Structures are given as structure tokens and as C-alpha cells.
C-alpha atoms as a printed R data frame, in Angstrom:
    type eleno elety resid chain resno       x       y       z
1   ATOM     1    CA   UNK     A     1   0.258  -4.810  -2.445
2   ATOM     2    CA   UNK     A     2  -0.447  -2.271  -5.227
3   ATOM     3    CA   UNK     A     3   3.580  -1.812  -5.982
4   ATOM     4    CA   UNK     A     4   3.210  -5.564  -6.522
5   ATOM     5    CA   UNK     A     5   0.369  -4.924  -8.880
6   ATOM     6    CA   UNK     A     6   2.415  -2.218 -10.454
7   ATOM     7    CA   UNK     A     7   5.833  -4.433 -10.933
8   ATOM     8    CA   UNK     A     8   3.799  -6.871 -12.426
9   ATOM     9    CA   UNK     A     9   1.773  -4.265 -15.344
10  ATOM    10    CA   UNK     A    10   5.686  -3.026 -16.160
11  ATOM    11    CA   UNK     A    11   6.000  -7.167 -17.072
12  ATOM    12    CA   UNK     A    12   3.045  -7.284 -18.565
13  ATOM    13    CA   UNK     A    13   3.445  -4.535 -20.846
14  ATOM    14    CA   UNK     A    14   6.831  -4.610 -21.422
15  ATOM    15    CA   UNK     A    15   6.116  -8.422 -22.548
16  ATOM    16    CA   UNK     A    16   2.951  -6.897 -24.850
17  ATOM    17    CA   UNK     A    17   0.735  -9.539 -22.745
18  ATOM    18    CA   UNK     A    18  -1.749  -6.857 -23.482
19  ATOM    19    CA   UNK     A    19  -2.016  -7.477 -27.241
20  ATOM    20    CA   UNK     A    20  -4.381 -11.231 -26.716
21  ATOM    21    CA   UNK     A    21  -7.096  -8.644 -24.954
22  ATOM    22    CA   UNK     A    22  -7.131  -5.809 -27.944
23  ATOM    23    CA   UNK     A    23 -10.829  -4.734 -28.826
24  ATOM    24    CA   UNK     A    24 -12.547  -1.685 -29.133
25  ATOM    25    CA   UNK     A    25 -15.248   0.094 -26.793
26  ATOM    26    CA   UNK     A    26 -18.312  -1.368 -27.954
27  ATOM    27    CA   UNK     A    27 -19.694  -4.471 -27.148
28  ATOM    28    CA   UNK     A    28 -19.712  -7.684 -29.709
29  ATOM    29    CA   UNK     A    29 -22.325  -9.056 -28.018
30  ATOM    30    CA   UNK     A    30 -24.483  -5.389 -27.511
31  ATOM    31    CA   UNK     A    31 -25.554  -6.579 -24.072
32  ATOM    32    CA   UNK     A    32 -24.581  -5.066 -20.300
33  ATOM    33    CA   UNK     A    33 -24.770  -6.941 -17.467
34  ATOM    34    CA   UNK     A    34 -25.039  -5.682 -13.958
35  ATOM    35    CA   UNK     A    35 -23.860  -7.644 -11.285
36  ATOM    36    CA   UNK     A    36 -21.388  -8.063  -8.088
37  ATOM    37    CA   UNK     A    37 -17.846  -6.993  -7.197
38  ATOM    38    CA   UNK     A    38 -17.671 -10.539  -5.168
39  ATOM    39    CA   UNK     A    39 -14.345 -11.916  -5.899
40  ATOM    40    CA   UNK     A    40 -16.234 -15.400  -7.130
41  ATOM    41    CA   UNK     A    41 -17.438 -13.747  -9.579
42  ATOM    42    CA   UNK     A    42 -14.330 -12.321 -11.035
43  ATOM    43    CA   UNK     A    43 -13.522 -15.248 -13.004
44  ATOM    44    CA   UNK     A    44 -16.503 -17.434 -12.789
45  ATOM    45    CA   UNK     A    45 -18.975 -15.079 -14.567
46  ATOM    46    CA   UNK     A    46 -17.267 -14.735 -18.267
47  ATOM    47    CA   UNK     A    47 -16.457 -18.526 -17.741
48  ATOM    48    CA   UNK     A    48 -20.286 -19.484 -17.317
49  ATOM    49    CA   UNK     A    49 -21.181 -17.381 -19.710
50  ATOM    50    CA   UNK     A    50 -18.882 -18.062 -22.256
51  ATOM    51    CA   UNK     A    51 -17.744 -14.476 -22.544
52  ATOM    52    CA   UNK     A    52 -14.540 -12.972 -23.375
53  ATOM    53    CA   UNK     A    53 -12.489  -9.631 -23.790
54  ATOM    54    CA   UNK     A    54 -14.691  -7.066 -26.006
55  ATOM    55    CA   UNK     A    55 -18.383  -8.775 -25.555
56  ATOM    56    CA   UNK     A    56 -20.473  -7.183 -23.203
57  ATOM    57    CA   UNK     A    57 -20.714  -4.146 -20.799
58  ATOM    58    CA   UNK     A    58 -19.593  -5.362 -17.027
59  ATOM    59    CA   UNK     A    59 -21.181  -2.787 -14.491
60  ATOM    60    CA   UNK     A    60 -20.293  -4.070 -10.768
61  ATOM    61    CA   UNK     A    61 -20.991  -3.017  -7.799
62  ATOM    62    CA   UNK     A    62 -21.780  -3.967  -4.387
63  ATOM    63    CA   UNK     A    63 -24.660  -6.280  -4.365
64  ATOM    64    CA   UNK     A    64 -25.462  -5.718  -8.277
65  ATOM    65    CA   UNK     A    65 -27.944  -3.747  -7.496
66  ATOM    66    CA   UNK     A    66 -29.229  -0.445  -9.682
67  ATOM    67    CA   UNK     A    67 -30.414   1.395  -5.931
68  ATOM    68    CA   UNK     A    68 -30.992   5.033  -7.345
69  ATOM    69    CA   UNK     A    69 -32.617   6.100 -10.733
70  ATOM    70    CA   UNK     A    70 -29.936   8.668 -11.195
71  ATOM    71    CA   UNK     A    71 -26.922   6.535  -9.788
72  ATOM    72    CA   UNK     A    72 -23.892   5.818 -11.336
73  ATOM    73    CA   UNK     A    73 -25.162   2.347 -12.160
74  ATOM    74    CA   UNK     A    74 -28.201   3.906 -14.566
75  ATOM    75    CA   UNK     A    75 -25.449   6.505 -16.388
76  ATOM    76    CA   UNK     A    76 -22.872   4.112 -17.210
77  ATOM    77    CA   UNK     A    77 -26.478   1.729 -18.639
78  ATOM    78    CA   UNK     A    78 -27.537   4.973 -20.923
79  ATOM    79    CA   UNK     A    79 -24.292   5.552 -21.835
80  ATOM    80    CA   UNK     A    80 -24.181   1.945 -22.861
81  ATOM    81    CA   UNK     A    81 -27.250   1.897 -24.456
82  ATOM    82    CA   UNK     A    82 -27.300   5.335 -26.705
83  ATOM    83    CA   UNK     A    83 -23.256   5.780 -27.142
84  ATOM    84    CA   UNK     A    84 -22.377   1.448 -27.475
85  ATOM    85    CA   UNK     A    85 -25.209   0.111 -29.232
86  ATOM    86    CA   UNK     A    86 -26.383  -2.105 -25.999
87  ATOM    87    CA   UNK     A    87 -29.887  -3.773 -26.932
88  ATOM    88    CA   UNK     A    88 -30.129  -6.018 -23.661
89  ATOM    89    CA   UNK     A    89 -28.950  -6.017 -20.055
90  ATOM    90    CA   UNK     A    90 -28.341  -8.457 -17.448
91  ATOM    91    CA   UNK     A    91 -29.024  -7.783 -14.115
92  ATOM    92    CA   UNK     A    92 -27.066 -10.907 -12.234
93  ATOM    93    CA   UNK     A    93 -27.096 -10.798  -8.311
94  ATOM    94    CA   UNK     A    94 -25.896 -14.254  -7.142
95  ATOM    95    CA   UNK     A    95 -25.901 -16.406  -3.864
96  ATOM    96    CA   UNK     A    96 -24.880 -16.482  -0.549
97  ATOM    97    CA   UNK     A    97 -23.779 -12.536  -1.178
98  ATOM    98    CA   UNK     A    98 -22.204  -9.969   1.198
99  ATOM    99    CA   UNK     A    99 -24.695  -7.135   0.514
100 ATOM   100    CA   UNK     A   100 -27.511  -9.663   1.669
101 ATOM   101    CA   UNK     A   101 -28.293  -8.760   5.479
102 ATOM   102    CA   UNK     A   102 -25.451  -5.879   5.635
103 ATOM   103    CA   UNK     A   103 -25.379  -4.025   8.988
104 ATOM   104    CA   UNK     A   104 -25.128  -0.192   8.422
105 ATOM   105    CA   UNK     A   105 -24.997   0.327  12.132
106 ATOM   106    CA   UNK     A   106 -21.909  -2.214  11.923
107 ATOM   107    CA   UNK     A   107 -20.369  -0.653   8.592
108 ATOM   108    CA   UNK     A   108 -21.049   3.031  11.003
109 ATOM   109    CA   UNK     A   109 -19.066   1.901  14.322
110 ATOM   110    CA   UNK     A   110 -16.505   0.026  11.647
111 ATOM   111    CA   UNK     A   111 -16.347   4.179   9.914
112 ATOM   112    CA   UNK     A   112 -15.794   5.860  13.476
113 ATOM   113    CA   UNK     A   113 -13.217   2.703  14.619
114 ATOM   114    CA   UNK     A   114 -10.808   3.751  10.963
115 ATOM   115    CA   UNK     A   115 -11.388   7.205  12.226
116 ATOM   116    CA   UNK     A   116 -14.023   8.467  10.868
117 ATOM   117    CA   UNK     A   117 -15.486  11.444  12.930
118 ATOM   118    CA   UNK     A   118 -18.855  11.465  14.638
119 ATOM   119    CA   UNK     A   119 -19.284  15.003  12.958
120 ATOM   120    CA   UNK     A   120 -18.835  13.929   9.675
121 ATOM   121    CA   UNK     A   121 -21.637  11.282  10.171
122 ATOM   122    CA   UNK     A   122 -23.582  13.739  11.646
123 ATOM   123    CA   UNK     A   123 -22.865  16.257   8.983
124 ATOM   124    CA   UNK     A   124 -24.132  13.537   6.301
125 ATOM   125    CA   UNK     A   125 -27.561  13.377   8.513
126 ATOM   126    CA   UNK     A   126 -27.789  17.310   8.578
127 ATOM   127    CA   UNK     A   127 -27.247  16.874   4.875
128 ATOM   128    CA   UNK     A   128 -30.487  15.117   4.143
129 ATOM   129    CA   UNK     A   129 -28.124  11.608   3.888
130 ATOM   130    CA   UNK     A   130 -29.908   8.752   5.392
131 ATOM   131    CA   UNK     A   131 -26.799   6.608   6.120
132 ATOM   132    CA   UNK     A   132 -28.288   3.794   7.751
133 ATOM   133    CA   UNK     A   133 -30.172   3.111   4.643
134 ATOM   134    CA   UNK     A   134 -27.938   4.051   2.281
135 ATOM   135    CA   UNK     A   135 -25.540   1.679   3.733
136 ATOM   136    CA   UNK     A   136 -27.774  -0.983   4.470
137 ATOM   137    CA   UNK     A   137 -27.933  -3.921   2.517
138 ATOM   138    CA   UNK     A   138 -30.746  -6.443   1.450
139 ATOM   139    CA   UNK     A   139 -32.924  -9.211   2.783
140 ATOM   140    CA   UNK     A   140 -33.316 -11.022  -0.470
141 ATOM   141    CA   UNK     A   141 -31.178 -11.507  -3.798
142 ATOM   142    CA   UNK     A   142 -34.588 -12.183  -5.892
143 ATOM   143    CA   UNK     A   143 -36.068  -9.417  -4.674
144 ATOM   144    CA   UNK     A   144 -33.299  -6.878  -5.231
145 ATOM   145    CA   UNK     A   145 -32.537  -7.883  -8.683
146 ATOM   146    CA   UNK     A   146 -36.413  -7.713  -9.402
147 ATOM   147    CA   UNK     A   147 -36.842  -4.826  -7.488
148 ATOM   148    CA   UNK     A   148 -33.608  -3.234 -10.132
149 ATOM   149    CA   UNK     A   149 -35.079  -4.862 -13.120
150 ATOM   150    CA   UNK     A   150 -38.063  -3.272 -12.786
151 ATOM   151    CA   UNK     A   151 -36.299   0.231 -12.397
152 ATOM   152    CA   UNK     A   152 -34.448  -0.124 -15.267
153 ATOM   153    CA   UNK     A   153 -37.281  -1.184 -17.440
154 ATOM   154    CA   UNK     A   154 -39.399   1.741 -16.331
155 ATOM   155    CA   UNK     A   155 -36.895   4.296 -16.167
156 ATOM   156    CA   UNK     A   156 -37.945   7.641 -18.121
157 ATOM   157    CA   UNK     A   157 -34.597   7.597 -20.495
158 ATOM   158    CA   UNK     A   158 -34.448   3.802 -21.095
159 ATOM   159    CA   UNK     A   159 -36.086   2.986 -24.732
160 ATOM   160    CA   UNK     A   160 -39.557   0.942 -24.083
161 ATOM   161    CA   UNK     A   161 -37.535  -2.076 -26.513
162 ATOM   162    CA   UNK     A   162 -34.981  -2.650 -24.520
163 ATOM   163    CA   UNK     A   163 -34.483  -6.043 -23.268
164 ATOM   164    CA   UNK     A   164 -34.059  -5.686 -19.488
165 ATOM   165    CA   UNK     A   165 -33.638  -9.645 -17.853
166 ATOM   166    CA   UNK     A   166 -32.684 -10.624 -14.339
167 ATOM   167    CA   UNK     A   167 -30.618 -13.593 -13.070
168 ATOM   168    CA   UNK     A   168 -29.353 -15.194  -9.803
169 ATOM   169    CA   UNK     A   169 -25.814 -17.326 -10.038
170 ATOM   170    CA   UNK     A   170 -24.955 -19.452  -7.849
171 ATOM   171    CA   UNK     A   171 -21.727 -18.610  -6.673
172 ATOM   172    CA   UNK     A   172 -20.090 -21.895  -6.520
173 ATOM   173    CA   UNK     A   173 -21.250 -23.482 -10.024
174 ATOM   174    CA   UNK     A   174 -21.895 -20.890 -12.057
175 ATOM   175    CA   UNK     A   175 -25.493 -21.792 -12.843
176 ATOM   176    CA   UNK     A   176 -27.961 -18.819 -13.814
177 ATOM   177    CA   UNK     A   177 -31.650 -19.148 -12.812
178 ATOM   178    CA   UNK     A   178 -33.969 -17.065 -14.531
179 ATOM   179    CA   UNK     A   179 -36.260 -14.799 -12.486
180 ATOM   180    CA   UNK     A   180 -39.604 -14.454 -13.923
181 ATOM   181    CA   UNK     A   181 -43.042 -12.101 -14.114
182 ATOM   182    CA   UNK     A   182 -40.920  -9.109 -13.368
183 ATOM   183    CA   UNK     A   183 -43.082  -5.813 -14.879
């Protein structure tokens, strides 16, 4: 599948397909939004939100979720913030999402089925690694984007006038619903 990817980019390029998408590194619209790696979203997101090549920041993940203060998801924010000129950020989790209810003692037997040795996992226990939370998911979408709002808001290297808003989509239409009261 990836050498299909691959014959297609030679096309692509070779065509100068690439030339419709030109823009620089910082955002028109100076805003980052945070949300899923769910396929529906791929498409559906800039469409609903009227976005195109060169406006925002798109930080995804699995379950849009900002989970650790010093996770990948708060550097690439900062880096947006202080090195882009970001001013707001989107935090969009969405419905009917894969993250919500996950199974980490499913995702562990689905590790050691691929081959993944029972040493390793313990090795990541011995190591201080909880992996049964780390790779569990969430109960509720609300809560998790509030629950990520309110840690990027707060967080000790995010400026106190920063806009910092949080959203669910419905995955089918498109629709954002505003989550309010978040601290």
C-alpha cells in the first residue's frame, strides 16, 4: 500500500499538483486546533470549517486529547504559539470516537498476539510505565476535551491571553457544539 502511495507522489510531483497547496509555516488564521486522527475527520473538518491549505495549526492524535502537560501535544501548541504567532486553539474531540471506552487490557493481549513479548510489557511496568492507563481510553468526549482545555489554559508556559475553546463534532454532519463553563 505505501509503494502505491509512493507511485502516486512521483505523479503528483512530477505533474506540480503540489503548486495549488503552496503556503508558508505560519498560520493565516493564527489558530491551532487539536483534534482526532479518525479518518471522518480527514476531510470533513477543513470542510465544516471552511478551512484550507496554510490556515491553522492541525495537531491530531488519538482521541484529541492533550493527556500529559509535557506531551508532544503541549510542544508542538508552544511551538505554535511563541514560534507561529497562534492566538487561539481548538480543542475538537467528536462523536461516536474510537478512543471512547478503549480496552488497554485488549490493546495488551492484541501487543503480545503481533508479538510483542511479555518482558517487554513487564519491563515498561518495572519502568514506572502504567500501561493499562496509558493505553486506556475515555468514558466521555465532553469530559476529555474539558478535562484538556482546562490543561492547556492553566499550563505554566501558555500566556494567561490565550484563547483556549473546546468543541465536540459530530462525526457524520460536521456540526460543532460548543462546550461551556470550562475554567
Amino acid at each position: 500500500m505505501i509503494d502505491e502511495l509512493l507511485k502516486f507522489n512521483e505523479a503528483f510531483v512530477a505533474e506540480k499538483g503540489y503548486e495549488k497547496y503552496i503556503t508558508t509555516k505560519y498560520p493565516d488564521k493564527k489558530i491551532a486546533i487539536v483534534t482526532c486522527m479518525d479518518t471522518r475527520l480527514v476531510e470533513l473538518l477543513p470542510a465544516a470549517l471552511g478551512l484550507k491549505n496554510g490556515d491553522v495549526k492541525l495537531i491530531k492524535n488519538a482521541g484529541g486529547t492533550v493527556m500529559h502537560p509535557f506531551g508532544s501535544v503541549v510542544h508542538s501548541l508552544l511551538v505554535a504559539i511563541y514560534e507561529l504567532g497562534v492566538q487561539e486553539i481548538m480543542i475538537i474531540g467528536h462523536t461516536d470516537c474510537g478512543v471512547q471506552h478503549m480496552d488497554s487490557e485488549l490493546m495488551l493481549k492484541h501487543m503480545r498476539e503481533r508479538g510483542v513479548s511479555q518482558d517487554h510489557l513487564d519491563m515498561m511496568e518495572y519502568c514506572d510505565i502504567n500501561l493499562r492507563s496509558w493505553l486506556s481510553g475515555f468514558n466521555d468526549t465532553e469530559e476529555a476535551v474539558r478535562k484538556s482545555v482546562h490543561l492547556v489554559k492553566h499550563h505554566p508556559l501558555v500566556p494567561q491571553d490565550l484563547i483556549v475553546r473546546g468543541f465536540i463534532m459530530d462525526s457524520v454532519t460536521g456540526q460543532l457544539t460548543e462546550l461551556t463553563n470550562i475554567d
